[in-house]
């Protein structure tokens, strides 16, 4: 019944050229290697919190794309509560990146944020041509989400200070992999001109990187 | 990071041959024609509440597949609160079908429950071969979800008393459409042998209808 | 290697607002009920052949979306040869609808033309906003392809004389199902203004039906 | 019409635990960097031709998954003719890997062999649990097809001598990326026990690598 009208545009106010995606940042880091990841994840979280504030200020939609860690019945509020209130390794990371009411949330069951999720449809309704992809881990869910975004002809930015991996070498290798095969721009977040990204059409997006 | 192990089986305890799907029953019925739908939706809700209790009793997983009615940021708890606590037409229907903690929930953005949702993956992990499809409306989201289930080689039951449409003639026409092209069994819910459905492998499912 | 450039636009010359889709018309009709289908399929083929000529004349791309009838290794040329040169029931239908070199071809493994095929991507690259859906059978592959097209926000025309089903009653019921739930326009092919369809943007498409 | 029976199993004779996939090997290599790829592609083609003969001998299905290089109307026979009969750089590679009549063929429009293609359905009907992934280029279509296969819970072998990339360093980096995040086994083709692969169920597949 609800879908007799396919035009959902009126309900999606945040039309914007670009969107900020945060991959698996609501994360307790309670897995093998999580201890080695903590330091770079914290550094990432600080840069990402700043980038998110700037994105919000210029009207870019913010989308949390998060694993449910195998708990099919849970929603992201439970995941958020767990990360904030249980004594977990990832708590300081999550405290820096608590979602705002205006943010979107997509539950992903596998590595790529596009696989069996509403993300493709959400980005289409937002009329996004560029995705700023951030989060954990650079060489896994970030890379494989980037691959799916590229196949959908989205332009990709992965600011090198806004993603993290267990091993610094693998972080660098994944950035290089994305630059070489997915045309990813890895300019650090501080050098991105978000005003330009919010404004420019697809053709002019190159000018948005100083 | 979270998905380095693709084997989520351990986290999905409800292995079962069949699952009960409730389509768009968390519904305020506040749309054109909703008044004409109310009576048949209430009748449906009473039969469906009984069927759901019996499904739970024999261990069949119950999955709510519900529209977000264009509100991309909302989750099903908000939708449930709205239907139960605001003065909406659908409240008596929803009161009969409040989800239990053990139930699964899938947010669907369009008519079919399979389109850009986690449902295909959830059913795969549950190892379901048969779907009992119920809800609103017979000639729209129920029919188009049935079509997608059929293409995935799932066996389909749509108990005729557990679905509703605005117009009784269109309810009947949709049931006939499903019987004729999707091999749907429309046996009323009271005549279904759920014990058999919970037990039998794909080959023997015919015997589960008395 | 081949896909390092996602921009295939240059290779898809037929930009057009609308496309003509022919569902399962390369069909030997050698199945149960095929004899009862033959007469209406022949009538359909004559109207469809005229519509296809007119579509070609105004530059609308023509896409054959055809079943492989379970033969995963075959291609459409083999299917075409079989229908034209073996002594099959569907031969006179296929003779009226032989593909031209400029036509596109999509192999579909299941009922809907969108399920696990390249069709969604092809229509996207053609920048189509309207689909003229035709073929066999109205109440099966045509209906379920229409449902998938509707979920992708495509505008739908199913000229009532350019589709066929085994049973005339089911043909009518499927047309009514599509009008009622998928906003399908079933104006007969002779009354369609293809010039307008080829020209107008999405918003103005209503005016293209006289 | 054709799909009223979803059970295509009878038409897919090659039930097998594993399948051999050849990614973009029908390739004219007429792109920037193709000259530097030629030598490693030839070496790959020799090893792959041997592996294919062994796969055929033990009954493993062979699937060519190939780009159409932006030519939406072409089929693989045209692509094959072009590579074999025009004076193109890739000819000696393709001559070593000409498809047999029994081989399957999937046209892919983008990097991953799973994206908008029939491959997921074909592998499902073949009841494959393991994929031997080979072809061009290791760090692009092979890697991104591997990612999609992993999300579908397929076990992956990428024999290191049966894939090629423009740059040897990127070939190695991609193999390491797959081992680290997708549990890919990169044992050279000569050390694979194909008899065991053809025989063993999912659980026992480890034993098939000597």
PDB file of N, CA and C in Angstrom, chain C residues 55-147:
ATOM      1  N   UNK C  55       8.847   3.144 -33.995  1.00  0.00           N
ATOM      2  CA  UNK C  55       9.826   3.480 -32.952  1.00  0.00           C
ATOM      3  C   UNK C  55      11.203   3.713 -33.582  1.00  0.00           C
ATOM      4  N   UNK C  56      11.599   2.819 -34.482  1.00  0.00           N
ATOM      5  CA  UNK C  56      12.885   2.961 -35.184  1.00  0.00           C
ATOM      6  C   UNK C  56      12.929   4.280 -35.970  1.00  0.00           C
ATOM      7  N   UNK C  57      11.800   4.624 -36.587  1.00  0.00           N
ATOM      8  CA  UNK C  57      11.763   5.825 -37.434  1.00  0.00           C
ATOM      9  C   UNK C  57      12.015   7.105 -36.637  1.00  0.00           C
ATOM     10  N   UNK C  58      11.585   7.114 -35.382  1.00  0.00           N
ATOM     11  CA  UNK C  58      11.798   8.323 -34.573  1.00  0.00           C
ATOM     12  C   UNK C  58      12.999   8.178 -33.633  1.00  0.00           C
ATOM     13  N   UNK C  59      13.766   7.100 -33.803  1.00  0.00           N
ATOM     14  CA  UNK C  59      15.012   6.983 -33.056  1.00  0.00           C
ATOM     15  C   UNK C  59      14.904   6.382 -31.667  1.00  0.00           C
ATOM     16  N   UNK C  60      13.798   5.715 -31.355  1.00  0.00           N
ATOM     17  CA  UNK C  60      13.722   5.048 -30.044  1.00  0.00           C
ATOM     18  C   UNK C  60      14.498   3.734 -30.086  1.00  0.00           C
ATOM     19  N   UNK C  61      15.349   3.483 -29.103  1.00  0.00           N
ATOM     20  CA  UNK C  61      16.052   2.197 -29.068  1.00  0.00           C
ATOM     21  C   UNK C  61      15.074   1.039 -28.830  1.00  0.00           C
ATOM     22  N   UNK C  62      15.394  -0.099 -29.436  1.00  0.00           N
ATOM     23  CA  UNK C  62      14.561  -1.298 -29.336  1.00  0.00           C
ATOM     24  C   UNK C  62      15.361  -2.373 -28.620  1.00  0.00           C
ATOM     25  N   UNK C  63      14.801  -2.942 -27.562  1.00  0.00           N
ATOM     26  CA  UNK C  63      15.522  -3.924 -26.750  1.00  0.00           C
ATOM     27  C   UNK C  63      14.733  -5.222 -26.682  1.00  0.00           C
ATOM     28  N   UNK C  64      15.317  -6.296 -27.211  1.00  0.00           N
ATOM     29  CA  UNK C  64      14.743  -7.625 -27.031  1.00  0.00           C
ATOM     30  C   UNK C  64      15.202  -8.171 -25.681  1.00  0.00           C
ATOM     31  N   UNK C  65      14.231  -8.528 -24.831  1.00  0.00           N
ATOM     32  CA  UNK C  65      14.548  -9.105 -23.518  1.00  0.00           C
ATOM     33  C   UNK C  65      13.971 -10.503 -23.542  1.00  0.00           C
ATOM     34  N   UNK C  66      14.837 -11.488 -23.634  1.00  0.00           N
ATOM     35  CA  UNK C  66      14.337 -12.815 -23.966  1.00  0.00           C
ATOM     36  C   UNK C  66      14.883 -13.903 -23.064  1.00  0.00           C
ATOM     37  N   UNK C  67      14.034 -14.815 -22.747  1.00  0.00           N
ATOM     38  CA  UNK C  67      14.393 -15.998 -22.011  1.00  0.00           C
ATOM     39  C   UNK C  67      15.378 -16.846 -22.805  1.00  0.00           C
ATOM     40  N   UNK C  68      16.239 -17.544 -22.082  1.00  0.00           N
ATOM     41  CA  UNK C  68      17.069 -18.531 -22.783  1.00  0.00           C
ATOM     42  C   UNK C  68      16.491 -19.932 -22.629  1.00  0.00           C
ATOM     43  N   UNK C  69      15.310 -20.017 -22.029  1.00  0.00           N
ATOM     44  CA  UNK C  69      14.615 -21.288 -21.912  1.00  0.00           C
ATOM     45  C   UNK C  69      15.502 -22.363 -21.295  1.00  0.00           C
ATOM     46  N   UNK C  70      16.230 -21.955 -20.264  1.00  0.00           N
ATOM     47  CA  UNK C  70      16.987 -22.937 -19.512  1.00  0.00           C
ATOM     48  C   UNK C  70      18.299 -23.361 -20.136  1.00  0.00           C
ATOM     49  N   UNK C  71      18.565 -22.875 -21.333  1.00  0.00           N
ATOM     50  CA  UNK C  71      19.808 -23.306 -21.995  1.00  0.00           C
ATOM     51  C   UNK C  71      20.880 -22.240 -21.765  1.00  0.00           C
ATOM     52  N   UNK C  72      21.593 -22.369 -20.676  1.00  0.00           N
ATOM     53  CA  UNK C  72      22.498 -21.322 -20.217  1.00  0.00           C
ATOM     54  C   UNK C  72      23.615 -21.015 -21.191  1.00  0.00           C
ATOM     55  N   UNK C  73      23.959 -21.970 -22.034  1.00  0.00           N
ATOM     56  CA  UNK C  73      25.092 -21.721 -22.931  1.00  0.00           C
ATOM     57  C   UNK C  73      24.666 -21.009 -24.221  1.00  0.00           C
ATOM     58  N   UNK C  74      23.399 -21.095 -24.552  1.00  0.00           N
ATOM     59  CA  UNK C  74      22.956 -20.567 -25.840  1.00  0.00           C
ATOM     60  C   UNK C  74      22.975 -19.051 -25.843  1.00  0.00           C
ATOM     61  N   UNK C  75      23.018 -18.452 -27.028  1.00  0.00           N
ATOM     62  CA  UNK C  75      22.846 -17.018 -27.144  1.00  0.00           C
ATOM     63  C   UNK C  75      21.585 -16.759 -27.963  1.00  0.00           C
ATOM     64  N   UNK C  76      21.271 -15.476 -28.186  1.00  0.00           N
ATOM     65  CA  UNK C  76      19.987 -15.207 -28.807  1.00  0.00           C
ATOM     66  C   UNK C  76      19.966 -15.592 -30.288  1.00  0.00           C
ATOM     67  N   UNK C  77      21.147 -15.649 -30.919  1.00  0.00           N
ATOM     68  CA  UNK C  77      21.169 -16.074 -32.323  1.00  0.00           C
ATOM     69  C   UNK C  77      20.714 -17.531 -32.460  1.00  0.00           C
ATOM     70  N   UNK C  78      21.165 -18.375 -31.521  1.00  0.00           N
ATOM     71  CA  UNK C  78      20.718 -19.766 -31.554  1.00  0.00           C
ATOM     72  C   UNK C  78      19.211 -19.862 -31.326  1.00  0.00           C
ATOM     73  N   UNK C  79      18.726 -19.063 -30.376  1.00  0.00           N
ATOM     74  CA  UNK C  79      17.292 -19.041 -30.080  1.00  0.00           C
ATOM     75  C   UNK C  79      16.507 -18.571 -31.313  1.00  0.00           C
ATOM     76  N   UNK C  80      17.038 -17.552 -31.977  1.00  0.00           N
ATOM     77  CA  UNK C  80      16.397 -17.022 -33.184  1.00  0.00           C
ATOM     78  C   UNK C  80      16.390 -18.072 -34.297  1.00  0.00           C
ATOM     79  N   UNK C  81      17.546 -18.710 -34.515  1.00  0.00           N
ATOM     80  CA  UNK C  81      17.632 -19.756 -35.536  1.00  0.00           C
ATOM     81  C   UNK C  81      16.626 -20.870 -35.271  1.00  0.00           C
ATOM     82  N   UNK C  82      16.567 -21.293 -34.034  1.00  0.00           N
ATOM     83  CA  UNK C  82      15.641 -22.359 -33.645  1.00  0.00           C
ATOM     84  C   UNK C  82      14.197 -21.967 -33.986  1.00  0.00           C
ATOM     85  N   UNK C  83      13.833 -20.722 -33.663  1.00  0.00           N
ATOM     86  CA  UNK C  83      12.448 -20.281 -33.882  1.00  0.00           C
ATOM     87  C   UNK C  83      12.129 -20.097 -35.367  1.00  0.00           C
ATOM     88  N   UNK C  84      13.140 -19.739 -36.161  1.00  0.00           N
ATOM     89  CA  UNK C  84      12.895 -19.453 -37.583  1.00  0.00           C
ATOM     90  C   UNK C  84      13.026 -20.692 -38.464  1.00  0.00           C
ATOM     91  N   UNK C  85      13.902 -21.633 -38.069  1.00  0.00           N
ATOM     92  CA  UNK C  85      14.242 -22.704 -38.990  1.00  0.00           C
ATOM     93  C   UNK C  85      13.754 -24.074 -38.552  1.00  0.00           C
ATOM     94  N   UNK C  86      13.461 -24.265 -37.272  1.00  0.00           N
ATOM     95  CA  UNK C  86      12.862 -25.537 -36.875  1.00  0.00           C
ATOM     96  C   UNK C  86      11.342 -25.414 -37.083  1.00  0.00           C
ATOM     97  N   UNK C  87      10.696 -26.540 -37.146  1.00  0.00           N
ATOM     98  CA  UNK C  87       9.247 -26.516 -37.396  1.00  0.00           C
ATOM     99  C   UNK C  87       8.515 -26.301 -36.069  1.00  0.00           C
ATOM    100  N   UNK C  88       8.533 -25.066 -35.601  1.00  0.00           N
ATOM    101  CA  UNK C  88       7.940 -24.786 -34.290  1.00  0.00           C
ATOM    102  C   UNK C  88       6.692 -23.918 -34.434  1.00  0.00           C
ATOM    103  N   UNK C  89       5.849 -24.009 -33.413  1.00  0.00           N
ATOM    104  CA  UNK C  89       4.565 -23.312 -33.397  1.00  0.00           C
ATOM    105  C   UNK C  89       4.722 -21.793 -33.491  1.00  0.00           C
ATOM    106  N   UNK C  90       5.794 -21.260 -32.878  1.00  0.00           N
ATOM    107  CA  UNK C  90       5.944 -19.816 -32.806  1.00  0.00           C
ATOM    108  C   UNK C  90       6.543 -19.176 -34.053  1.00  0.00           C
ATOM    109  N   UNK C  91       6.903 -19.976 -35.068  1.00  0.00           N
ATOM    110  CA  UNK C  91       7.622 -19.439 -36.224  1.00  0.00           C
ATOM    111  C   UNK C  91       6.960 -18.226 -36.874  1.00  0.00           C
ATOM    112  N   UNK C  92       5.650 -18.264 -37.170  1.00  0.00           N
ATOM    113  CA  UNK C  92       5.058 -17.077 -37.822  1.00  0.00           C
ATOM    114  C   UNK C  92       5.108 -15.829 -36.937  1.00  0.00           C
ATOM    115  N   UNK C  93       5.099 -15.996 -35.640  1.00  0.00           N
ATOM    116  CA  UNK C  93       5.233 -14.851 -34.731  1.00  0.00           C
ATOM    117  C   UNK C  93       6.634 -14.259 -34.843  1.00  0.00           C
ATOM    118  N   UNK C  94       7.626 -15.132 -34.775  1.00  0.00           N
ATOM    119  CA  UNK C  94       9.017 -14.672 -34.790  1.00  0.00           C
ATOM    120  C   UNK C  94       9.377 -14.055 -36.146  1.00  0.00           C
ATOM    121  N   UNK C  95       8.825 -14.620 -37.227  1.00  0.00           N
ATOM    122  CA  UNK C  95       9.122 -14.075 -38.559  1.00  0.00           C
ATOM    123  C   UNK C  95       8.719 -12.601 -38.682  1.00  0.00           C
ATOM    124  N   UNK C  96       7.676 -12.215 -37.945  1.00  0.00           N
ATOM    125  CA  UNK C  96       7.238 -10.816 -37.971  1.00  0.00           C
ATOM    126  C   UNK C  96       8.126  -9.906 -37.132  1.00  0.00           C
ATOM    127  N   UNK C  97       8.947 -10.500 -36.264  1.00  0.00           N
ATOM    128  CA  UNK C  97       9.667  -9.695 -35.267  1.00  0.00           C
ATOM    129  C   UNK C  97      11.169  -9.973 -35.239  1.00  0.00           C
ATOM    130  N   UNK C  98      11.737 -10.302 -36.380  1.00  0.00           N
ATOM    131  CA  UNK C  98      13.177 -10.579 -36.457  1.00  0.00           C
ATOM    132  C   UNK C  98      13.970  -9.325 -36.058  1.00  0.00           C
ATOM    133  N   UNK C  99      14.922  -9.467 -35.145  1.00  0.00           N
ATOM    134  CA  UNK C  99      15.696  -8.302 -34.702  1.00  0.00           C
ATOM    135  C   UNK C  99      16.512  -7.687 -35.842  1.00  0.00           C
ATOM    136  N   UNK C 100      16.653  -6.369 -35.803  1.00  0.00           N
ATOM    137  CA  UNK C 100      17.565  -5.664 -36.710  1.00  0.00           C
ATOM    138  C   UNK C 100      18.940  -5.553 -36.057  1.00  0.00           C
ATOM    139  N   UNK C 101      19.928  -5.253 -36.872  1.00  0.00           N
ATOM    140  CA  UNK C 101      21.296  -5.149 -36.354  1.00  0.00           C
ATOM    141  C   UNK C 101      21.425  -4.088 -35.270  1.00  0.00           C
ATOM    142  N   UNK C 102      20.619  -3.042 -35.363  1.00  0.00           N
ATOM    143  CA  UNK C 102      20.738  -1.938 -34.409  1.00  0.00           C
ATOM    144  C   UNK C 102      20.066  -2.246 -33.077  1.00  0.00           C
ATOM    145  N   UNK C 103      19.293  -3.307 -33.001  1.00  0.00           N
ATOM    146  CA  UNK C 103      18.547  -3.583 -31.770  1.00  0.00           C
ATOM    147  C   UNK C 103      19.468  -4.125 -30.679  1.00  0.00           C
ATOM    148  N   UNK C 104      19.074  -3.871 -29.447  1.00  0.00           N
ATOM    149  CA  UNK C 104      19.799  -4.406 -28.302  1.00  0.00           C
ATOM    150  C   UNK C 104      19.190  -5.740 -27.905  1.00  0.00           C
ATOM    151  N   UNK C 105      19.989  -6.541 -27.204  1.00  0.00           N
ATOM    152  CA  UNK C 105      19.492  -7.826 -26.759  1.00  0.00           C
ATOM    153  C   UNK C 105      19.941  -8.107 -25.335  1.00  0.00           C
ATOM    154  N   UNK C 106      18.987  -8.520 -24.506  1.00  0.00           N
ATOM    155  CA  UNK C 106      19.277  -8.854 -23.104  1.00  0.00           C
ATOM    156  C   UNK C 106      18.726 -10.255 -22.828  1.00  0.00           C
ATOM    157  N   UNK C 107      19.584 -11.128 -22.332  1.00  0.00           N
ATOM    158  CA  UNK C 107      19.161 -12.475 -21.970  1.00  0.00           C
ATOM    159  C   UNK C 107      18.647 -12.454 -20.545  1.00  0.00           C
ATOM    160  N   UNK C 108      17.440 -12.945 -20.319  1.00  0.00           N
ATOM    161  CA  UNK C 108      16.919 -12.953 -18.951  1.00  0.00           C
ATOM    162  C   UNK C 108      16.729 -14.384 -18.479  1.00  0.00           C
ATOM    163  N   UNK C 109      17.185 -14.702 -17.274  1.00  0.00           N
ATOM    164  CA  UNK C 109      17.057 -16.078 -16.790  1.00  0.00           C
ATOM    165  C   UNK C 109      15.750 -16.372 -16.062  1.00  0.00           C
ATOM    166  N   UNK C 110      15.012 -15.333 -15.664  1.00  0.00           N
ATOM    167  CA  UNK C 110      13.795 -15.561 -14.873  1.00  0.00           C
ATOM    168  C   UNK C 110      12.661 -14.674 -15.405  1.00  0.00           C
ATOM    169  N   UNK C 111      11.568 -14.597 -14.678  1.00  0.00           N
ATOM    170  CA  UNK C 111      10.380 -13.875 -15.158  1.00  0.00           C
ATOM    171  C   UNK C 111      10.643 -12.416 -15.487  1.00  0.00           C
ATOM    172  N   UNK C 112      11.191 -11.671 -14.531  1.00  0.00           N
ATOM    173  CA  UNK C 112      11.383 -10.247 -14.747  1.00  0.00           C
ATOM    174  C   UNK C 112      12.621  -9.967 -15.583  1.00  0.00           C
ATOM    175  N   UNK C 113      12.491  -9.061 -16.520  1.00  0.00           N
ATOM    176  CA  UNK C 113      13.628  -8.672 -17.347  1.00  0.00           C
ATOM    177  C   UNK C 113      14.734  -7.971 -16.590  1.00  0.00           C
ATOM    178  N   UNK C 114      14.453  -7.573 -15.353  1.00  0.00           N
ATOM    179  CA  UNK C 114      15.449  -6.853 -14.561  1.00  0.00           C
ATOM    180  C   UNK C 114      16.253  -7.762 -13.630  1.00  0.00           C
ATOM    181  N   UNK C 115      15.842  -8.998 -13.477  1.00  0.00           N
ATOM    182  CA  UNK C 115      16.435  -9.875 -12.464  1.00  0.00           C
ATOM    183  C   UNK C 115      17.725 -10.540 -12.978  1.00  0.00           C
ATOM    184  N   UNK C 116      18.859 -10.131 -12.396  1.00  0.00           N
ATOM    185  CA  UNK C 116      20.165 -10.672 -12.785  1.00  0.00           C
ATOM    186  C   UNK C 116      20.422 -10.515 -14.285  1.00  0.00           C
ATOM    187  N   UNK C 117      20.155  -9.334 -14.819  1.00  0.00           N
ATOM    188  CA  UNK C 117      20.450  -9.041 -16.215  1.00  0.00           C
ATOM    189  C   UNK C 117      21.117  -7.665 -16.316  1.00  0.00           C
ATOM    190  N   UNK C 118      21.576  -7.338 -17.537  1.00  0.00           N
ATOM    191  CA  UNK C 118      22.178  -6.030 -17.772  1.00  0.00           C
ATOM    192  C   UNK C 118      21.123  -4.954 -18.059  1.00  0.00           C
ATOM    193  N   UNK C 119      19.830  -5.303 -18.096  1.00  0.00           N
ATOM    194  CA  UNK C 119      18.800  -4.335 -18.479  1.00  0.00           C
ATOM    195  C   UNK C 119      18.800  -3.048 -17.635  1.00  0.00           C
ATOM    196  N   UNK C 120      18.885  -3.143 -16.292  1.00  0.00           N
ATOM    197  CA  UNK C 120      18.857  -1.894 -15.513  1.00  0.00           C
ATOM    198  C   UNK C 120      19.954  -0.926 -15.946  1.00  0.00           C
ATOM    199  N   UNK C 121      21.136  -1.459 -16.194  1.00  0.00           N
ATOM    200  CA  UNK C 121      22.277  -0.639 -16.572  1.00  0.00           C
ATOM    201  C   UNK C 121      22.118  -0.088 -17.987  1.00  0.00           C
ATOM    202  N   UNK C 122      21.629  -0.911 -18.895  1.00  0.00           N
ATOM    203  CA  UNK C 122      21.418  -0.461 -20.280  1.00  0.00           C
ATOM    204  C   UNK C 122      20.435   0.704 -20.311  1.00  0.00           C
ATOM    205  N   UNK C 123      19.309   0.581 -19.608  1.00  0.00           N
ATOM    206  CA  UNK C 123      18.306   1.659 -19.599  1.00  0.00           C
ATOM    207  C   UNK C 123      18.879   2.928 -18.969  1.00  0.00           C
ATOM    208  N   UNK C 124      19.705   2.744 -17.948  1.00  0.00           N
ATOM    209  CA  UNK C 124      20.334   3.903 -17.305  1.00  0.00           C
ATOM    210  C   UNK C 124      21.256   4.633 -18.283  1.00  0.00           C
ATOM    211  N   UNK C 125      22.060   3.872 -19.026  1.00  0.00           N
ATOM    212  CA  UNK C 125      22.983   4.504 -19.976  1.00  0.00           C
ATOM    213  C   UNK C 125      22.246   5.134 -21.157  1.00  0.00           C
ATOM    214  N   UNK C 126      21.102   4.565 -21.517  1.00  0.00           N
ATOM    215  CA  UNK C 126      20.287   5.162 -22.577  1.00  0.00           C
ATOM    216  C   UNK C 126      19.557   6.407 -22.078  1.00  0.00           C
ATOM    217  N   UNK C 127      19.561   6.630 -20.761  1.00  0.00           N
ATOM    218  CA  UNK C 127      18.880   7.765 -20.117  1.00  0.00           C
ATOM    219  C   UNK C 127      17.381   7.763 -20.379  1.00  0.00           C
ATOM    220  N   UNK C 128      16.833   6.572 -20.328  1.00  0.00           N
ATOM    221  CA  UNK C 128      15.408   6.360 -20.578  1.00  0.00           C
ATOM    222  C   UNK C 128      14.575   6.740 -19.358  1.00  0.00           C
ATOM    223  N   UNK C 129      13.480   7.455 -19.545  1.00  0.00           N
ATOM    224  CA  UNK C 129      12.554   7.691 -18.430  1.00  0.00           C
ATOM    225  C   UNK C 129      11.218   6.989 -18.646  1.00  0.00           C
ATOM    226  N   UNK C 130      11.002   6.484 -19.857  1.00  0.00           N
ATOM    227  CA  UNK C 130       9.749   5.812 -20.188  1.00  0.00           C
ATOM    228  C   UNK C 130      10.050   4.502 -20.900  1.00  0.00           C
ATOM    229  N   UNK C 131       9.308   3.459 -20.548  1.00  0.00           N
ATOM    230  CA  UNK C 131       9.475   2.167 -21.199  1.00  0.00           C
ATOM    231  C   UNK C 131       8.144   1.752 -21.825  1.00  0.00           C
ATOM    232  N   UNK C 132       8.192   1.419 -23.115  1.00  0.00           N
ATOM    233  CA  UNK C 132       7.027   0.817 -23.779  1.00  0.00           C
ATOM    234  C   UNK C 132       7.236  -0.684 -23.713  1.00  0.00           C
ATOM    235  N   UNK C 133       6.430  -1.338 -22.894  1.00  0.00           N
ATOM    236  CA  UNK C 133       6.643  -2.743 -22.569  1.00  0.00           C
ATOM    237  C   UNK C 133       5.659  -3.580 -23.372  1.00  0.00           C
ATOM    238  N   UNK C 134       6.184  -4.585 -24.080  1.00  0.00           N
ATOM    239  CA  UNK C 134       5.320  -5.412 -24.932  1.00  0.00           C
ATOM    240  C   UNK C 134       5.761  -6.865 -24.827  1.00  0.00           C
ATOM    241  N   UNK C 135       4.912  -7.783 -25.328  1.00  0.00           N
ATOM    242  CA  UNK C 135       5.356  -9.162 -25.430  1.00  0.00           C
ATOM    243  C   UNK C 135       4.491 -10.182 -24.737  1.00  0.00           C
ATOM    244  N   UNK C 136       5.165 -11.273 -24.325  1.00  0.00           N
ATOM    245  CA  UNK C 136       4.494 -12.480 -23.843  1.00  0.00           C
ATOM    246  C   UNK C 136       5.034 -12.863 -22.475  1.00  0.00           C
ATOM    247  N   UNK C 137       4.217 -13.214 -21.482  1.00  0.00           N
ATOM    248  CA  UNK C 137       2.766 -13.131 -21.484  1.00  0.00           C
ATOM    249  C   UNK C 137       2.363 -11.962 -20.586  1.00  0.00           C
ATOM    250  N   UNK C 138       1.268 -11.320 -20.949  1.00  0.00           N
ATOM    251  CA  UNK C 138       0.792 -10.153 -20.215  1.00  0.00           C
ATOM    252  C   UNK C 138       0.771 -10.381 -18.707  1.00  0.00           C
ATOM    253  N   UNK C 139       0.298 -11.542 -18.281  1.00  0.00           N
ATOM    254  CA  UNK C 139       0.099 -11.781 -16.847  1.00  0.00           C
ATOM    255  C   UNK C 139       1.283 -12.459 -16.184  1.00  0.00           C
ATOM    256  N   UNK C 140       2.404 -12.519 -16.874  1.00  0.00           N
ATOM    257  CA  UNK C 140       3.567 -13.145 -16.254  1.00  0.00           C
ATOM    258  C   UNK C 140       4.796 -12.253 -16.471  1.00  0.00           C
ATOM    259  N   UNK C 141       5.613 -12.552 -17.474  1.00  0.00           N
ATOM    260  CA  UNK C 141       6.866 -11.807 -17.626  1.00  0.00           C
ATOM    261  C   UNK C 141       6.627 -10.316 -17.884  1.00  0.00           C
ATOM    262  N   UNK C 142       5.555  -9.959 -18.589  1.00  0.00           N
ATOM    263  CA  UNK C 142       5.270  -8.540 -18.825  1.00  0.00           C
ATOM    264  C   UNK C 142       4.907  -7.860 -17.501  1.00  0.00           C
ATOM    265  N   UNK C 143       3.986  -8.458 -16.747  1.00  0.00           N
ATOM    266  CA  UNK C 143       3.573  -7.872 -15.464  1.00  0.00           C
ATOM    267  C   UNK C 143       4.749  -7.753 -14.495  1.00  0.00           C
ATOM    268  N   UNK C 144       5.532  -8.821 -14.360  1.00  0.00           N
ATOM    269  CA  UNK C 144       6.591  -8.789 -13.347  1.00  0.00           C
ATOM    270  C   UNK C 144       7.776  -7.922 -13.782  1.00  0.00           C
ATOM    271  N   UNK C 145       7.991  -7.778 -15.089  1.00  0.00           N
ATOM    272  CA  UNK C 145       8.969  -6.791 -15.568  1.00  0.00           C
ATOM    273  C   UNK C 145       8.459  -5.372 -15.303  1.00  0.00           C
ATOM    274  N   UNK C 146       7.151  -5.170 -15.483  1.00  0.00           N
ATOM    275  CA  UNK C 146       6.560  -3.859 -15.218  1.00  0.00           C
ATOM    276  C   UNK C 146       6.739  -3.466 -13.754  1.00  0.00           C
ATOM    277  N   UNK C 147       6.542  -4.413 -12.857  1.00  0.00           N
ATOM    278  CA  UNK C 147       6.708  -4.134 -11.427  1.00  0.00           C
ATOM    279  C   UNK C 147       8.133  -3.670 -11.127  1.00  0.00           C
TER     280      UNK C 147
END
